[in-house]
PDB file of C-alpha atoms in Angstrom:
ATOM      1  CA  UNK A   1     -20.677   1.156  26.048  1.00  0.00           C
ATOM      2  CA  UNK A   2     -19.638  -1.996  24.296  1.00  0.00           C
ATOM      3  CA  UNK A   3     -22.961  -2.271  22.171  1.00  0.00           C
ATOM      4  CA  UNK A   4     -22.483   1.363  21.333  1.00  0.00           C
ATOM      5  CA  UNK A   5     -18.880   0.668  20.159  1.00  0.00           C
ATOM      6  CA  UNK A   6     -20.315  -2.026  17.885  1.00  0.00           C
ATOM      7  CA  UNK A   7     -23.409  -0.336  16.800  1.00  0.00           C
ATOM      8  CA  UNK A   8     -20.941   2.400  15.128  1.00  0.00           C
ATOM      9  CA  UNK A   9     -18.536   0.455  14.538  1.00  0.00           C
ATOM     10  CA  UNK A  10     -21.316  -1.348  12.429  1.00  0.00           C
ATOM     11  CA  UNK A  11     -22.374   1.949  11.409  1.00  0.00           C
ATOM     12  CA  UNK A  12     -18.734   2.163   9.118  1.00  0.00           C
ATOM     13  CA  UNK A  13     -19.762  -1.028   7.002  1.00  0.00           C
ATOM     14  CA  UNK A  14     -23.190   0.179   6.050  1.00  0.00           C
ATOM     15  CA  UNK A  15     -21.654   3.484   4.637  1.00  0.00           C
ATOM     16  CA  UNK A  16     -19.794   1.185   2.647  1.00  0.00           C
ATOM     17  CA  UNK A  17     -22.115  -1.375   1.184  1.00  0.00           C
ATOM     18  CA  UNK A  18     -23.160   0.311  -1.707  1.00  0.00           C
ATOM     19  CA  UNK A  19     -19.673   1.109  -2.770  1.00  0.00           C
ATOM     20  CA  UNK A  20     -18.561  -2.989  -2.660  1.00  0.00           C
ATOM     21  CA  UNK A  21     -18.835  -2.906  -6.761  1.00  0.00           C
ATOM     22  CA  UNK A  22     -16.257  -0.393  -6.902  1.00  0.00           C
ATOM     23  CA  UNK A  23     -14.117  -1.228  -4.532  1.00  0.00           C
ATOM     24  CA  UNK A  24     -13.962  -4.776  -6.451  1.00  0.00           C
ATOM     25  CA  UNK A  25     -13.321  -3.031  -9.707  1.00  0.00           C
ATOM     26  CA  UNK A  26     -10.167  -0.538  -8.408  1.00  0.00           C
ATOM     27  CA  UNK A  27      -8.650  -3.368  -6.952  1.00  0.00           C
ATOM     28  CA  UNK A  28      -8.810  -5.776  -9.934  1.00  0.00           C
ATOM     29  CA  UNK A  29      -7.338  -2.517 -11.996  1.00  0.00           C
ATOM     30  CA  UNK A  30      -4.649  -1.854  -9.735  1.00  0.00           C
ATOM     31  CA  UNK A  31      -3.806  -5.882  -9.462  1.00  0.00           C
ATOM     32  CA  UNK A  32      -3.910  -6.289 -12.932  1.00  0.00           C
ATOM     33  CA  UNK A  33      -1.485  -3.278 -13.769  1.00  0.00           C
ATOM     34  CA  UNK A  34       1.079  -3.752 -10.923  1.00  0.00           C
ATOM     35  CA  UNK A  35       1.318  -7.452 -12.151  1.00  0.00           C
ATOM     36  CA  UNK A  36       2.040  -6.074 -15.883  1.00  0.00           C
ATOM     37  CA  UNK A  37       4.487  -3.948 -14.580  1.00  0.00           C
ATOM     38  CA  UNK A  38       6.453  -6.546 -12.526  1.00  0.00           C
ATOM     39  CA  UNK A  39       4.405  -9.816 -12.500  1.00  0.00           C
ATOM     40  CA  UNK A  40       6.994 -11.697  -9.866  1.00  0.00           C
ATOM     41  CA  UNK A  41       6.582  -9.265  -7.367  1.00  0.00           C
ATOM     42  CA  UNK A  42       2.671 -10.537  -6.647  1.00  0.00           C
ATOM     43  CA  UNK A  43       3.124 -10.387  -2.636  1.00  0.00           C
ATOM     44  CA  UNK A  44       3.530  -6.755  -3.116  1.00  0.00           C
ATOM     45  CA  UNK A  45       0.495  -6.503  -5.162  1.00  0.00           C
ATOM     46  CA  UNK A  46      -1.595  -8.371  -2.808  1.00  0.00           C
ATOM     47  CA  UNK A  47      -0.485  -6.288  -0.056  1.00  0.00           C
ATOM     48  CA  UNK A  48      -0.454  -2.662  -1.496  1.00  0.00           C
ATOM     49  CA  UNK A  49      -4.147  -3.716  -2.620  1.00  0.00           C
ATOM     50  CA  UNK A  50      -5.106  -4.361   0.809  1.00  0.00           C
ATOM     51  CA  UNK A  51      -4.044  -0.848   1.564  1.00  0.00           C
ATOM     52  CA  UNK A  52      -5.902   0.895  -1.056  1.00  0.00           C
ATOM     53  CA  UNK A  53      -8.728  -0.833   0.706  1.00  0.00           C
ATOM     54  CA  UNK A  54      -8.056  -0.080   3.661  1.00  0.00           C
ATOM     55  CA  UNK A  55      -7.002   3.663   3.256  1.00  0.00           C
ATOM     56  CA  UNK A  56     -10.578   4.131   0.867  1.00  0.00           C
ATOM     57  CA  UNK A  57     -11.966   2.550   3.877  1.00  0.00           C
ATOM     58  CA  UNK A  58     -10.902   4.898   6.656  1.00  0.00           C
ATOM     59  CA  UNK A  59     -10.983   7.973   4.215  1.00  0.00           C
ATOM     60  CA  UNK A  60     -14.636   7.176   3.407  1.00  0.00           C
ATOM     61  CA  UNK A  61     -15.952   7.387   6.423  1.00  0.00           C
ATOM     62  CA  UNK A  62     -14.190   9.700   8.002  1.00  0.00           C
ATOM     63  CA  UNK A  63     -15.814  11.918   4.896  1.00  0.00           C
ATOM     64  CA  UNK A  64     -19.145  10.435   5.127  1.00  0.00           C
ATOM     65  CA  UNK A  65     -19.587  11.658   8.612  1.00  0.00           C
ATOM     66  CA  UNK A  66     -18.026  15.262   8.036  1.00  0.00           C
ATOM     67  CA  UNK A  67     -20.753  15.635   4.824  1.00  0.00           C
ATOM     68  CA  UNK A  68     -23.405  14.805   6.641  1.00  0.00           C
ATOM     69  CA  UNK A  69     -22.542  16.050   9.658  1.00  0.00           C
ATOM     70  CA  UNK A  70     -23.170  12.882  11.958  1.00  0.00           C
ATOM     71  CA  UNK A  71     -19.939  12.949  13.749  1.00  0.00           C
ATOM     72  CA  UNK A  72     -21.761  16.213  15.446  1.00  0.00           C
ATOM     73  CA  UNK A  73     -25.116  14.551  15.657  1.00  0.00           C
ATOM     74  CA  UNK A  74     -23.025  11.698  17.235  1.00  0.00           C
ATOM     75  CA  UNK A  75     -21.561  14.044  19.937  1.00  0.00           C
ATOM     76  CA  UNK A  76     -24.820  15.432  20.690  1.00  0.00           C
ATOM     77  CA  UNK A  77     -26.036  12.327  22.106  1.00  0.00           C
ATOM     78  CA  UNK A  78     -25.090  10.341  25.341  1.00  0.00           C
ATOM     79  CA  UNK A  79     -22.366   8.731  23.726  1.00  0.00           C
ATOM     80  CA  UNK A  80     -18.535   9.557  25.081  1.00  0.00           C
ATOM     81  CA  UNK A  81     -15.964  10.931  22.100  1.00  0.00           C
ATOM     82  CA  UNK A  82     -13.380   7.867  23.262  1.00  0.00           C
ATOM     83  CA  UNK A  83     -16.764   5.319  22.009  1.00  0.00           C
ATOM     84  CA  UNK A  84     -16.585   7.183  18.677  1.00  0.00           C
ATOM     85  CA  UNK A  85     -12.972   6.653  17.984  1.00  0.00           C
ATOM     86  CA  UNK A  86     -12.789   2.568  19.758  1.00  0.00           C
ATOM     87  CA  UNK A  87     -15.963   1.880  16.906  1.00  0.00           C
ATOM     88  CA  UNK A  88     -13.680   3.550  14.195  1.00  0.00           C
ATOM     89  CA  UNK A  89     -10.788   1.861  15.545  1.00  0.00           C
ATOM     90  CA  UNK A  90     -12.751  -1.559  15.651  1.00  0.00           C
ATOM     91  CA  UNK A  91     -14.702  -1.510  12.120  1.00  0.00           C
ATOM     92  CA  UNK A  92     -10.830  -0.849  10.818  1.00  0.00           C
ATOM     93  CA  UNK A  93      -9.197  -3.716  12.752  1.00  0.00           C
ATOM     94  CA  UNK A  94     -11.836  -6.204  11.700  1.00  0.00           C
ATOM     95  CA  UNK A  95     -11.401  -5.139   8.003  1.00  0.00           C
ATOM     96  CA  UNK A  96      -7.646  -5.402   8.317  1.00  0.00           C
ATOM     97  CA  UNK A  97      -7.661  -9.163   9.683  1.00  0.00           C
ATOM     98  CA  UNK A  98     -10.370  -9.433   6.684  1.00  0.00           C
ATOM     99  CA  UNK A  99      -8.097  -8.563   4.124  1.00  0.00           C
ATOM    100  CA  UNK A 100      -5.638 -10.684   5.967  1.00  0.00           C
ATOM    101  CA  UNK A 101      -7.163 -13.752   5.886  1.00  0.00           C
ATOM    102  CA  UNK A 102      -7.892 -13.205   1.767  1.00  0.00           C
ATOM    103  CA  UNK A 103      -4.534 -12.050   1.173  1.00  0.00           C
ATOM    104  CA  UNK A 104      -2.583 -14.303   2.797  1.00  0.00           C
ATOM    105  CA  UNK A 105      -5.055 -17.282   1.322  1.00  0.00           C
ATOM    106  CA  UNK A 106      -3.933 -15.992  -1.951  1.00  0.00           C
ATOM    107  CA  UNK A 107      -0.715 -15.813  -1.903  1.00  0.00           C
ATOM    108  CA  UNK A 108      -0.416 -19.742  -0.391  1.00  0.00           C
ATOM    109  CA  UNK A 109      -2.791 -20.321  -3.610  1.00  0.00           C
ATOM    110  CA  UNK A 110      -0.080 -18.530  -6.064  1.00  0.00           C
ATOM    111  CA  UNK A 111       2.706 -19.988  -4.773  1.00  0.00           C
ATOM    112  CA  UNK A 112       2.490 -23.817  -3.168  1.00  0.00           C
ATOM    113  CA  UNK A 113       5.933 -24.308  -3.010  1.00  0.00           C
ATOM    114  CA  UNK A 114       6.873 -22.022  -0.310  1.00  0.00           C
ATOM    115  CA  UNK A 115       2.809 -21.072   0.912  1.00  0.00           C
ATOM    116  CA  UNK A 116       3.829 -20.434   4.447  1.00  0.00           C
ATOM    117  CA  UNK A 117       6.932 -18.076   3.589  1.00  0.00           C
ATOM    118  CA  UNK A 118       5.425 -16.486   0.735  1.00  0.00           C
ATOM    119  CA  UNK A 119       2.062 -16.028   2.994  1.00  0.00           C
ATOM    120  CA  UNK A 120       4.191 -14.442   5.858  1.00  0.00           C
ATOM    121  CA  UNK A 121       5.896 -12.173   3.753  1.00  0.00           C
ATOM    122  CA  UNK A 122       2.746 -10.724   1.776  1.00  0.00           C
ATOM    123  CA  UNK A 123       0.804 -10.691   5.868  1.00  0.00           C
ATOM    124  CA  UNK A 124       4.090  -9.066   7.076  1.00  0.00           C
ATOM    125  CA  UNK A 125       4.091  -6.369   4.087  1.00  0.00           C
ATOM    126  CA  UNK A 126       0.497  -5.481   5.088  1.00  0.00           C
ATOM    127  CA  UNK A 127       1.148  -5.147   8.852  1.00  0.00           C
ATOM    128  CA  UNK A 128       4.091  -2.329   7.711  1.00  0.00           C
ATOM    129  CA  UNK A 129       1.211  -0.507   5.662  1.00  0.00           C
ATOM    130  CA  UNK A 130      -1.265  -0.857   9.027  1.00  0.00           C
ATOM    131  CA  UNK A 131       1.368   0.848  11.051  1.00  0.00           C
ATOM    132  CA  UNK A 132       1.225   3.764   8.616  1.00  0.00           C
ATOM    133  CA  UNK A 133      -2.647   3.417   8.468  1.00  0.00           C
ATOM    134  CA  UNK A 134      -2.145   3.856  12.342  1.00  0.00           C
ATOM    135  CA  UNK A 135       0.256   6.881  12.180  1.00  0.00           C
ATOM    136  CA  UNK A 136      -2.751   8.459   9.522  1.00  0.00           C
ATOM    137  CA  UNK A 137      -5.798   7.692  12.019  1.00  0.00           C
ATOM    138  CA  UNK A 138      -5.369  10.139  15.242  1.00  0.00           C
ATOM    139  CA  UNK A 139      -4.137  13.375  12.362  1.00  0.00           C
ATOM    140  CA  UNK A 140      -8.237  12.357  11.239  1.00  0.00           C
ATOM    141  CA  UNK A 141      -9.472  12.456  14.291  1.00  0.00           C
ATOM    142  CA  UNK A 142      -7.152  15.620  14.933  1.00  0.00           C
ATOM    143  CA  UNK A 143      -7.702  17.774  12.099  1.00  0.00           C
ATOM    144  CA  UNK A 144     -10.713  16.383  10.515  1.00  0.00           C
ATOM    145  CA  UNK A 145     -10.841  14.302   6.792  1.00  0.00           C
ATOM    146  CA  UNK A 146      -9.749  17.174   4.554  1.00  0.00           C
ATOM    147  CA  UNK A 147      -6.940  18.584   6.603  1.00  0.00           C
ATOM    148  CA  UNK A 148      -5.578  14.540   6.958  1.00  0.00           C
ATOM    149  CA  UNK A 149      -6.388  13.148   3.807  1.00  0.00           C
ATOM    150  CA  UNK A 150      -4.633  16.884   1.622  1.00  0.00           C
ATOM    151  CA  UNK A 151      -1.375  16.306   4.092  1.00  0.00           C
ATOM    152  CA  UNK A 152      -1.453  11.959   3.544  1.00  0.00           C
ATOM    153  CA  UNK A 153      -1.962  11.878   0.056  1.00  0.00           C
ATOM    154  CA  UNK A 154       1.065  13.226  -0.937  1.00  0.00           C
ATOM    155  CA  UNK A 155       3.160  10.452   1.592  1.00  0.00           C
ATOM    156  CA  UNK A 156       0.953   7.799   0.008  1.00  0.00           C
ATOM    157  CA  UNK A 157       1.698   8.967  -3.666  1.00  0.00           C
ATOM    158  CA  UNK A 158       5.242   8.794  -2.481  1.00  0.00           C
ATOM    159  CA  UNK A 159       4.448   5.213  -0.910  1.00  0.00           C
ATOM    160  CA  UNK A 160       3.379   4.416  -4.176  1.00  0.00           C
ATOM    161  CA  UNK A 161       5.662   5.295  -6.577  1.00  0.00           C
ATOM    162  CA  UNK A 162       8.405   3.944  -4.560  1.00  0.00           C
ATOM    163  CA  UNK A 163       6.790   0.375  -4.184  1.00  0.00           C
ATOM    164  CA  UNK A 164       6.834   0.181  -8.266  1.00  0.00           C
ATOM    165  CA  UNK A 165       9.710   1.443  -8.896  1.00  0.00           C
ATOM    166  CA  UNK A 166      11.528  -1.044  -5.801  1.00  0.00           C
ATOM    167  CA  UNK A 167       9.238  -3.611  -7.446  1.00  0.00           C
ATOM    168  CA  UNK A 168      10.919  -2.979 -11.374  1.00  0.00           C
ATOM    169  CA  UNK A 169      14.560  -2.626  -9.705  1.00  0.00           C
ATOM    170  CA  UNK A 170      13.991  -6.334  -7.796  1.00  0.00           C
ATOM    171  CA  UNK A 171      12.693  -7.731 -10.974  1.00  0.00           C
ATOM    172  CA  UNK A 172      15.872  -6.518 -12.952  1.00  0.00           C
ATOM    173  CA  UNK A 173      18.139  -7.997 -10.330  1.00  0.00           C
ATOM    174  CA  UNK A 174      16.035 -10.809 -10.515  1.00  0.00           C
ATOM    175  CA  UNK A 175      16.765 -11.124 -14.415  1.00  0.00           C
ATOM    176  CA  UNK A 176      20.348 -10.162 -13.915  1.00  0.00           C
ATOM    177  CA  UNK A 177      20.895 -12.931 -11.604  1.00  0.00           C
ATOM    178  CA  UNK A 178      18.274 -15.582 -12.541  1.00  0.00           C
ATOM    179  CA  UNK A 179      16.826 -15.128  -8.721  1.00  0.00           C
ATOM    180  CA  UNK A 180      14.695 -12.030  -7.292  1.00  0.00           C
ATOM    181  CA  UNK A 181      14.836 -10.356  -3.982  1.00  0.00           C
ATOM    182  CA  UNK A 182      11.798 -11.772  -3.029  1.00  0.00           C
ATOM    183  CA  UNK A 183      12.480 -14.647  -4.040  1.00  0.00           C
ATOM    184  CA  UNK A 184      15.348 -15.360  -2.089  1.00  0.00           C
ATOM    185  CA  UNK A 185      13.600 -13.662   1.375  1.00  0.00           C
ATOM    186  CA  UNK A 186      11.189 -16.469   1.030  1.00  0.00           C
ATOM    187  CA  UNK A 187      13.768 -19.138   0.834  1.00  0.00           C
ATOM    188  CA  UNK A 188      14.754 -17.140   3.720  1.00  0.00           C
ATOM    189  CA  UNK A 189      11.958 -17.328   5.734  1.00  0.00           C
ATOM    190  CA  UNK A 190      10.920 -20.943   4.772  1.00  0.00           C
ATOM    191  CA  UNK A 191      14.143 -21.608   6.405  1.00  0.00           C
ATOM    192  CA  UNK A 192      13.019 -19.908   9.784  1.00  0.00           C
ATOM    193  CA  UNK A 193       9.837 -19.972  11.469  1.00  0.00           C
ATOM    194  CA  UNK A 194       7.083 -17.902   8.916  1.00  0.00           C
ATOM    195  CA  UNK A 195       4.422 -18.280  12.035  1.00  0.00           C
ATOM    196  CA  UNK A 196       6.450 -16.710  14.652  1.00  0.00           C
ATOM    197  CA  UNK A 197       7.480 -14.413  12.256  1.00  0.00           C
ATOM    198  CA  UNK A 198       4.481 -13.346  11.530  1.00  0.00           C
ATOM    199  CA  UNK A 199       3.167 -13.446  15.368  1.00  0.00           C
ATOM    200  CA  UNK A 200       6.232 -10.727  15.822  1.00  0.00           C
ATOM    201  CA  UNK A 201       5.069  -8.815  13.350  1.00  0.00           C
ATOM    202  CA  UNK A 202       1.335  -8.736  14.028  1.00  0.00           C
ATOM    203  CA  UNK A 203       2.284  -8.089  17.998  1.00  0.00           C
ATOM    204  CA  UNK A 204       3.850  -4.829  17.089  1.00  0.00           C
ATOM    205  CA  UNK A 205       1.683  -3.660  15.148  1.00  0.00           C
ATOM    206  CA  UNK A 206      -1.419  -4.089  17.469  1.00  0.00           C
ATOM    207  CA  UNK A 207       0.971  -2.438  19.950  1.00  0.00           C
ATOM    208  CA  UNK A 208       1.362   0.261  17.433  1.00  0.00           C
ATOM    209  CA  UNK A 209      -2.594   0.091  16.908  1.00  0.00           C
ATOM    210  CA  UNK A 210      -3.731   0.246  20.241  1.00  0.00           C
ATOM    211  CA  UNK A 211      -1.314   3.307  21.202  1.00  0.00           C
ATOM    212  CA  UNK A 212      -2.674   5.138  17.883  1.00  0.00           C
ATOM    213  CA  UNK A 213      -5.837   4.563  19.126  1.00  0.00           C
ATOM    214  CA  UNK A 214      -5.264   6.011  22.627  1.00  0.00           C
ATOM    215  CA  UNK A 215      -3.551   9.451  20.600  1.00  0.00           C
ATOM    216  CA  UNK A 216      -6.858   9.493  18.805  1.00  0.00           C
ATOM    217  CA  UNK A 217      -8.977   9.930  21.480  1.00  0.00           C
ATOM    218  CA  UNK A 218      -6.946  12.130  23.311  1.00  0.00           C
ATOM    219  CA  UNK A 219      -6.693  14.306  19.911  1.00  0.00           C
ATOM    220  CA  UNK A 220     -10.650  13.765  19.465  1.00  0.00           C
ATOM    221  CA  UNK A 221     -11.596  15.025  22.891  1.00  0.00           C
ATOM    222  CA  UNK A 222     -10.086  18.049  22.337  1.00  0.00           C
ATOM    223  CA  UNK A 223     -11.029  18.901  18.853  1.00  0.00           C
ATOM    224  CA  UNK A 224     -13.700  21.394  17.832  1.00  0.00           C
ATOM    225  CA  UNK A 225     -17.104  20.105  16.021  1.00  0.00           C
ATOM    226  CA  UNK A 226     -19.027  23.038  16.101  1.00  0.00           C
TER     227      UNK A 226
END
């Protein structure tokens, strides 16, 4: 069962590899223009990024195997629903401690002063947007990609809008008062522990993770292909 886990979960990167060019030019868009609009506020750039990429990710193939119908080709074959949705689960977790890694690099990179702080804070951001990832992933596997995706796009628009417009109102205050918000939350956290921190953070939301994973497949099992 494992190699069939990995086998699909490999599956989810090959639908993706000849989209790489694109996904590298939406997020250098979307960096670029959240920057213009508050150019302080980077760790929340870096971080809502990472969820663009990781919502295109999930969305993609979730609609890649509707279209061409291999989630039922899938099920026709000796392989157990709760295999289909541990590979999706798996190809999404490895991508998530992906972007991670590059996110959290880059934010140490933009600011040296306070790497570790500013590093946990952009990490910790992007573990908030997983759990939401994770409340997204078992309404897929429930009602299939264009039920879910019709229903979450409006929340994420929402998600959206409000990020830029907290991001403007923190860089006012910032302006007002010659320090920002997130400025002072990284003083904050340089003063604590930004590792453990972190660890918190990133144990909850693989809690989070591993129980929307277990909805999924119950939701899975029961849903209709055919």
């Amino acid at each position: 069962m494992r190699n069939e886990t990995i086998r699909l979960a490999v599956k989810d990167f090959q639908i993706q590899a000849s989209s790489v060019k694109n996904y590298i030019i939406t997020l250098l868009v979307f960096l670029a223009v959240f920057l213009l609009i508050s150019p302080m506020q980077y760790q929340a750039a870096f971080s809502m990024a990472s969820l663009i990429t990781l919502y295109r990710f999930i969305n993609s193939t979730l609609y890649e195997d509707e279209k061409n119908n291999t989630l039922r080709l899938i099920d026709s074959l000796p392989v157990g629903r709760e295999t289909v949705v541990k590979a999706r689960y798996l190809s999404t977790g490895i991508l998530a401690i992906v972007l991670m890694i590059i996110i959290g690099a880059a934010a140490v990179i933009a600011d040296m002063t306070y790497a570790g702080a500013s590093a946990a804070l952009t990490i910790c951001t992007f573990l908030v947007y997983i759990i939401a990832m994770s409340v997204y992933m078992p309404m897929g596997f429930k009602l299939g990609y264009l039920k879910a995706v019709n229903i979450n796009r409006f929340v994420f628009i929402g998600i959206f809008i409000l990020s830029g417009s907290i991001s403007m109102l923190i860089g006012s205050l910032g302006t007002r008062q010659g320090v920002s918000l997130t400025e002072s939350t990284i003083a904050l956290l340089d003063n604590t522990s930004p590792a453990l921190i972190t660890a918190v953070f990133a144990a909850v939301t693989f809690l989070v993770y591993i129980v929307s994973m277990k909805v999924s497949v119950v939701f899975y099992k029961k849903r209709e292909l055919f």
